Protein backbone atom coordinates (compact mmCIF):
# COMPACT_ATOMS: atom_id res chain seq x y z
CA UNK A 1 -10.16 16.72 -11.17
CA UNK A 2 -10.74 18.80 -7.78
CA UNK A 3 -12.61 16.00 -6.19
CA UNK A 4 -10.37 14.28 -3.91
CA UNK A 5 -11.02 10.08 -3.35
CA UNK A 6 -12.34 8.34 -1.01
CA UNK A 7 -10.29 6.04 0.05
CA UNK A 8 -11.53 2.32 1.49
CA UNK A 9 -9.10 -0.15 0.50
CA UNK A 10 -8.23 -0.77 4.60
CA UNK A 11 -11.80 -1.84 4.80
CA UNK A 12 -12.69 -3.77 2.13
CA UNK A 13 -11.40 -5.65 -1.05
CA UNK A 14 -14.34 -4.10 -3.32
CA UNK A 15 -16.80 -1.30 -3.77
CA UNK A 16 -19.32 0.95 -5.79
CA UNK A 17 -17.98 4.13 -7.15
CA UNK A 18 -18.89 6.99 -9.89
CA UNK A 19 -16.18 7.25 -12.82
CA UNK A 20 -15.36 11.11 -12.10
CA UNK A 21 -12.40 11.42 -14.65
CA UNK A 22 -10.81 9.22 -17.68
CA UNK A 23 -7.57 9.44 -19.70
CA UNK A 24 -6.36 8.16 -22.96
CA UNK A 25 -3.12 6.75 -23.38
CA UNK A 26 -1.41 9.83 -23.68
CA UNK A 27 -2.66 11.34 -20.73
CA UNK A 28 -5.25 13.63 -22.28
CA UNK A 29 -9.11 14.11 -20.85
CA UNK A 30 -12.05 12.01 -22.75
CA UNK A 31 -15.35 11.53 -22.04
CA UNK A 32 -15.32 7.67 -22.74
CA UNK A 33 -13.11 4.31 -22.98
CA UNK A 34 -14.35 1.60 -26.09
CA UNK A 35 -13.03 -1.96 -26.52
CA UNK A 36 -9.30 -2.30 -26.78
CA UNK A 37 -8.48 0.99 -25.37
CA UNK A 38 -5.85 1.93 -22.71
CA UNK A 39 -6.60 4.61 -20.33
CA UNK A 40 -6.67 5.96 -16.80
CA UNK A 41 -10.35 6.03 -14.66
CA UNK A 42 -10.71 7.66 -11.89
CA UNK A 43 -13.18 6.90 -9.23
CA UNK A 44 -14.93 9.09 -6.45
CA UNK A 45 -14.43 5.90 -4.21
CA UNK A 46 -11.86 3.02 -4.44
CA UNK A 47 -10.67 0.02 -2.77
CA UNK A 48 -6.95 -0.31 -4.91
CA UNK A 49 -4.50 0.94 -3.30
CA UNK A 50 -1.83 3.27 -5.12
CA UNK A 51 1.67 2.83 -5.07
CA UNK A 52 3.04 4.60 -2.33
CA UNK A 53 5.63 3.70 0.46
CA UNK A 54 7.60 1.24 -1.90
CA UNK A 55 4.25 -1.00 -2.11
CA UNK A 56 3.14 -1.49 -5.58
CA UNK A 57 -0.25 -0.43 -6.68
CA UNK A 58 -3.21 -3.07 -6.61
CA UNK A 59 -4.56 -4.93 -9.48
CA UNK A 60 -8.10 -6.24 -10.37
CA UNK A 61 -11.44 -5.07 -12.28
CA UNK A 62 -13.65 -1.70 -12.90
CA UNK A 63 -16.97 -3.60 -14.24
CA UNK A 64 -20.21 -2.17 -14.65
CA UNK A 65 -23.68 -3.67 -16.77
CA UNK A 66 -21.86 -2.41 -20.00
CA UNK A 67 -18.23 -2.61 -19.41
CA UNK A 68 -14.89 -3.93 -17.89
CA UNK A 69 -11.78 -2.36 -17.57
CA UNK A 70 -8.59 -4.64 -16.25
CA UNK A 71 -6.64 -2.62 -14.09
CA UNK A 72 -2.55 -3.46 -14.46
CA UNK A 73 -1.43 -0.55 -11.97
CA UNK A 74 -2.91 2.27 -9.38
CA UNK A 75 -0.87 5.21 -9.19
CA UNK A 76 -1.50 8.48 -6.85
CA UNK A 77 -1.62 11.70 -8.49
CA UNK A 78 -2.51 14.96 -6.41
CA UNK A 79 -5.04 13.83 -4.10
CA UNK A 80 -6.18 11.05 -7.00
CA UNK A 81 -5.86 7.07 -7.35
CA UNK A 82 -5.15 6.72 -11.28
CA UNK A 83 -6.35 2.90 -12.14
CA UNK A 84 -4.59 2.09 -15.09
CA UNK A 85 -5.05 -0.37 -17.87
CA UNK A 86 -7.46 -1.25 -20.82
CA UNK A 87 -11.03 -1.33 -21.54
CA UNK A 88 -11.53 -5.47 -22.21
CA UNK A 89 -15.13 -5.32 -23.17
CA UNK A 90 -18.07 -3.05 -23.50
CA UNK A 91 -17.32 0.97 -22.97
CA UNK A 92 -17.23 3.07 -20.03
CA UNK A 93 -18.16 6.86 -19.50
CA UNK A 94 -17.73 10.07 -16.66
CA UNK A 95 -20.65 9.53 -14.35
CA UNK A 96 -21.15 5.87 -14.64
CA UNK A 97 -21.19 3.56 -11.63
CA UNK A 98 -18.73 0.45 -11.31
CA UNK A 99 -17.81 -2.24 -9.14
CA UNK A 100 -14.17 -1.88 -8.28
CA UNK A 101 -12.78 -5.25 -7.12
CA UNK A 102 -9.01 -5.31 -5.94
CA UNK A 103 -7.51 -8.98 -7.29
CA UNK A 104 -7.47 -10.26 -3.44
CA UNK A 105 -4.61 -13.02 -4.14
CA UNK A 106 -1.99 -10.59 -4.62
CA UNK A 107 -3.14 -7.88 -2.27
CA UNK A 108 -2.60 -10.54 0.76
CA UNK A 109 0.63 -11.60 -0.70
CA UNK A 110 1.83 -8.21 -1.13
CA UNK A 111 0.23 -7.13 2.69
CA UNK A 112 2.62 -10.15 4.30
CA UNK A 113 5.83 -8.78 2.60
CA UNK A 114 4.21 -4.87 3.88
CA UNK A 115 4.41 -6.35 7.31
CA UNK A 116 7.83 -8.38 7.17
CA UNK A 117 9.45 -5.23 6.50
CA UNK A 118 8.04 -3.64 9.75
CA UNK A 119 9.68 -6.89 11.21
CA UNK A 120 13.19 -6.65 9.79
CA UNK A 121 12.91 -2.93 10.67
CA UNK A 122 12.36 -4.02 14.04
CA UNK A 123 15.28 -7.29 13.96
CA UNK A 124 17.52 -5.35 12.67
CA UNK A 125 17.18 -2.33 15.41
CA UNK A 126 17.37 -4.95 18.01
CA UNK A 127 20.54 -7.06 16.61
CA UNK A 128 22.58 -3.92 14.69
CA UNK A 129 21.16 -1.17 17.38
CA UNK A 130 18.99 1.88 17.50
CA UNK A 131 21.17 3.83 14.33
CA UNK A 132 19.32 1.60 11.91
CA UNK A 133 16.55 3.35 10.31
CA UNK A 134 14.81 2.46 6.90
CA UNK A 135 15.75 4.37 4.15
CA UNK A 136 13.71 3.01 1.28
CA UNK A 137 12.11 -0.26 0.19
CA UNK A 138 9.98 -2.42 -2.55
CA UNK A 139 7.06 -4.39 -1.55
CA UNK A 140 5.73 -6.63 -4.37
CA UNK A 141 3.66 -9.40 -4.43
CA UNK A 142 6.66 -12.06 -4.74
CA UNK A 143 9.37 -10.44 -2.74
CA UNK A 144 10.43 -7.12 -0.75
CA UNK A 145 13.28 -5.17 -0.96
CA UNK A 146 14.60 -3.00 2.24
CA UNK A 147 16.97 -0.45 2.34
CA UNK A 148 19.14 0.90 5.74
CA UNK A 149 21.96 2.64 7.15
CA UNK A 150 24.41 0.96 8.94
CA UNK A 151 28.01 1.69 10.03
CA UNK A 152 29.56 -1.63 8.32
CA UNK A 153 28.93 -5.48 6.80
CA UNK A 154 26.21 -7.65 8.11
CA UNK A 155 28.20 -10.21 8.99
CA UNK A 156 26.36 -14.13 8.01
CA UNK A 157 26.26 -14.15 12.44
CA UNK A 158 24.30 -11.11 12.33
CA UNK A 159 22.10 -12.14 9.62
CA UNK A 160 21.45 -15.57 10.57
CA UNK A 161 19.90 -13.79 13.95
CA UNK A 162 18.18 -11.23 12.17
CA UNK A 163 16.30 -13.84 10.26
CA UNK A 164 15.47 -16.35 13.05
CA UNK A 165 13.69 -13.38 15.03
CA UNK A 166 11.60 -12.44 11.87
CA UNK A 167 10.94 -15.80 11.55
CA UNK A 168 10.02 -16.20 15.09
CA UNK A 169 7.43 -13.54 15.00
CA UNK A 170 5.77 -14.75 11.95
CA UNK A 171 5.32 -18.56 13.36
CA UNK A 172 3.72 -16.77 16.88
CA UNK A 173 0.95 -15.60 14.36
CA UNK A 174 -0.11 -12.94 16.82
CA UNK A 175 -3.11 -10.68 16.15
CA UNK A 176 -2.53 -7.19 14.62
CA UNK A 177 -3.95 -4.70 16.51
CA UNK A 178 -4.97 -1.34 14.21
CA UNK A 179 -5.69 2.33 15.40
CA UNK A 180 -6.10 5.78 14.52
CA UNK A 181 -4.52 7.99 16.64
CA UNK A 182 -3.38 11.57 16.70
CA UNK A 183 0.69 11.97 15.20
CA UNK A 184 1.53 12.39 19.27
CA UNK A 185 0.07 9.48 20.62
CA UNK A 186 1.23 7.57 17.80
CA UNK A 187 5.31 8.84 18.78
CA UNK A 188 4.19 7.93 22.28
CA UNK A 189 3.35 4.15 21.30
CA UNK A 190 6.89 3.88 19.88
CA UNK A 191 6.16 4.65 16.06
CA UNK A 192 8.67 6.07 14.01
CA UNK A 193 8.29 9.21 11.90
CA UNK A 194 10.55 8.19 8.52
CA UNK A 195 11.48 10.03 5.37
CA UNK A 196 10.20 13.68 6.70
CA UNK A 197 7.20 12.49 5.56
CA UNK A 198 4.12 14.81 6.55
CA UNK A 199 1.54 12.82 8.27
CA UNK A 200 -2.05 13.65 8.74
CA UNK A 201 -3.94 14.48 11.96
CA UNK A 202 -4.79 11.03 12.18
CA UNK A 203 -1.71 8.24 11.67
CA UNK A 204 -2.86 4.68 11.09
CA UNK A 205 -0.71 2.42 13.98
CA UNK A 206 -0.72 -1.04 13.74
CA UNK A 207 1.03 -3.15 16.49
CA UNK A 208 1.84 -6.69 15.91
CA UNK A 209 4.40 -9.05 18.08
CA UNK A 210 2.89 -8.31 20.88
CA UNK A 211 4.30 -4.93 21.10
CA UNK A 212 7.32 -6.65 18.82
């Protein structure tokens, strides 16, 4: 598949698309899913978000007049969101037009543990010093997972402080402020480059905390 997605899940929780490609099981191209079968669609537009950045991939529905299609996992393949799961009713084929609709329980459960990471990232610069920098993490909808380098033990003194400024931030409840801006600007505003990962022309910034 050369056409590359279109992207909206920052926007909204749900949207039309065009089935463009679909997989059996295996992995191999078909033309259509049936009842009961397990497969991969992939949509010219999509609101789930695939895993990527230790978040897990979003859940929900592909439904059209004459079909539905659970989705249990999105993964990223190329320049491609793979929606993953099994046809529960009804058949779907390349070219038809669904409703994609992201399962908006977990997706806000799984955004709050997104952001508490960019939190702890930020308590434990502050309490541990400027070394720390994230080296990996998990964001799920029930927990997160995050992974740094430091030069020793937290100690339970450390930790304790750690937690009371995460916690801090999150009772303030402050606005999150969201821009696009050009990889420069965004170094400028204090954001941190991580993992050698290649960024875009435009990097998505959000600032929360008040500049926390």
């Amino acid at each position: 598949v050369k056409q590359n997605v279109e992207f909206c899940g920052y926007e909204t929780l749900a949207n039309e698309g065009q089935i463009i490609a679909l997989f059996d099981g295996q992995g191999d191209t078909i033309d259509s899913l049936a009842e009961g079968d397990a497969g991969v669609v992939v949509l010219d537009t999509t609101a789930f978000y695939a895993e990527s950045g230790g978040q897990i991939g979003d859940v929900g529905e592909l439904s059209s007049s004459i079909g539905s299609f659970l989705v249990t996992d999105t993964q990223v393949s190329g320049d491609q969101h793979l929606h993953i799961g099994e046809l529960n009713s009804g058949s779907l084929s390349v070219g038809d037009r669904v409703t994609a609709t992201v399962d908006a329980s977990l997706r806000t459960k799984i955004r709050a543990n997104h952001t508490a990471t960019h939190l702890l990232h930020e308590a434990l610069r502050r309490v541990l010093g400027d070394h720390v920098q994230q080296k990996g993490s998990l964001v799920t909808a029930d927990k997160l997972r995050f992974d740094f380098a430091h030069t020793g033990a937290v100690s339970a003194e450390q930790l304790s402080e750690v937690e009371d400024l995460v916690n801090e931030q999150i009772l303030q409840n402050s606005a999150i402020q969201t821009e696009l801006l050009d990889f420069d600007q965004a170094i400028e505003r204090g954001a941190m480059a991580l993992f050698g990962e290649k960024y875009g022309d435009d990097v998505r910034v959000l600032t929360m905390g008040e500049g926390f």
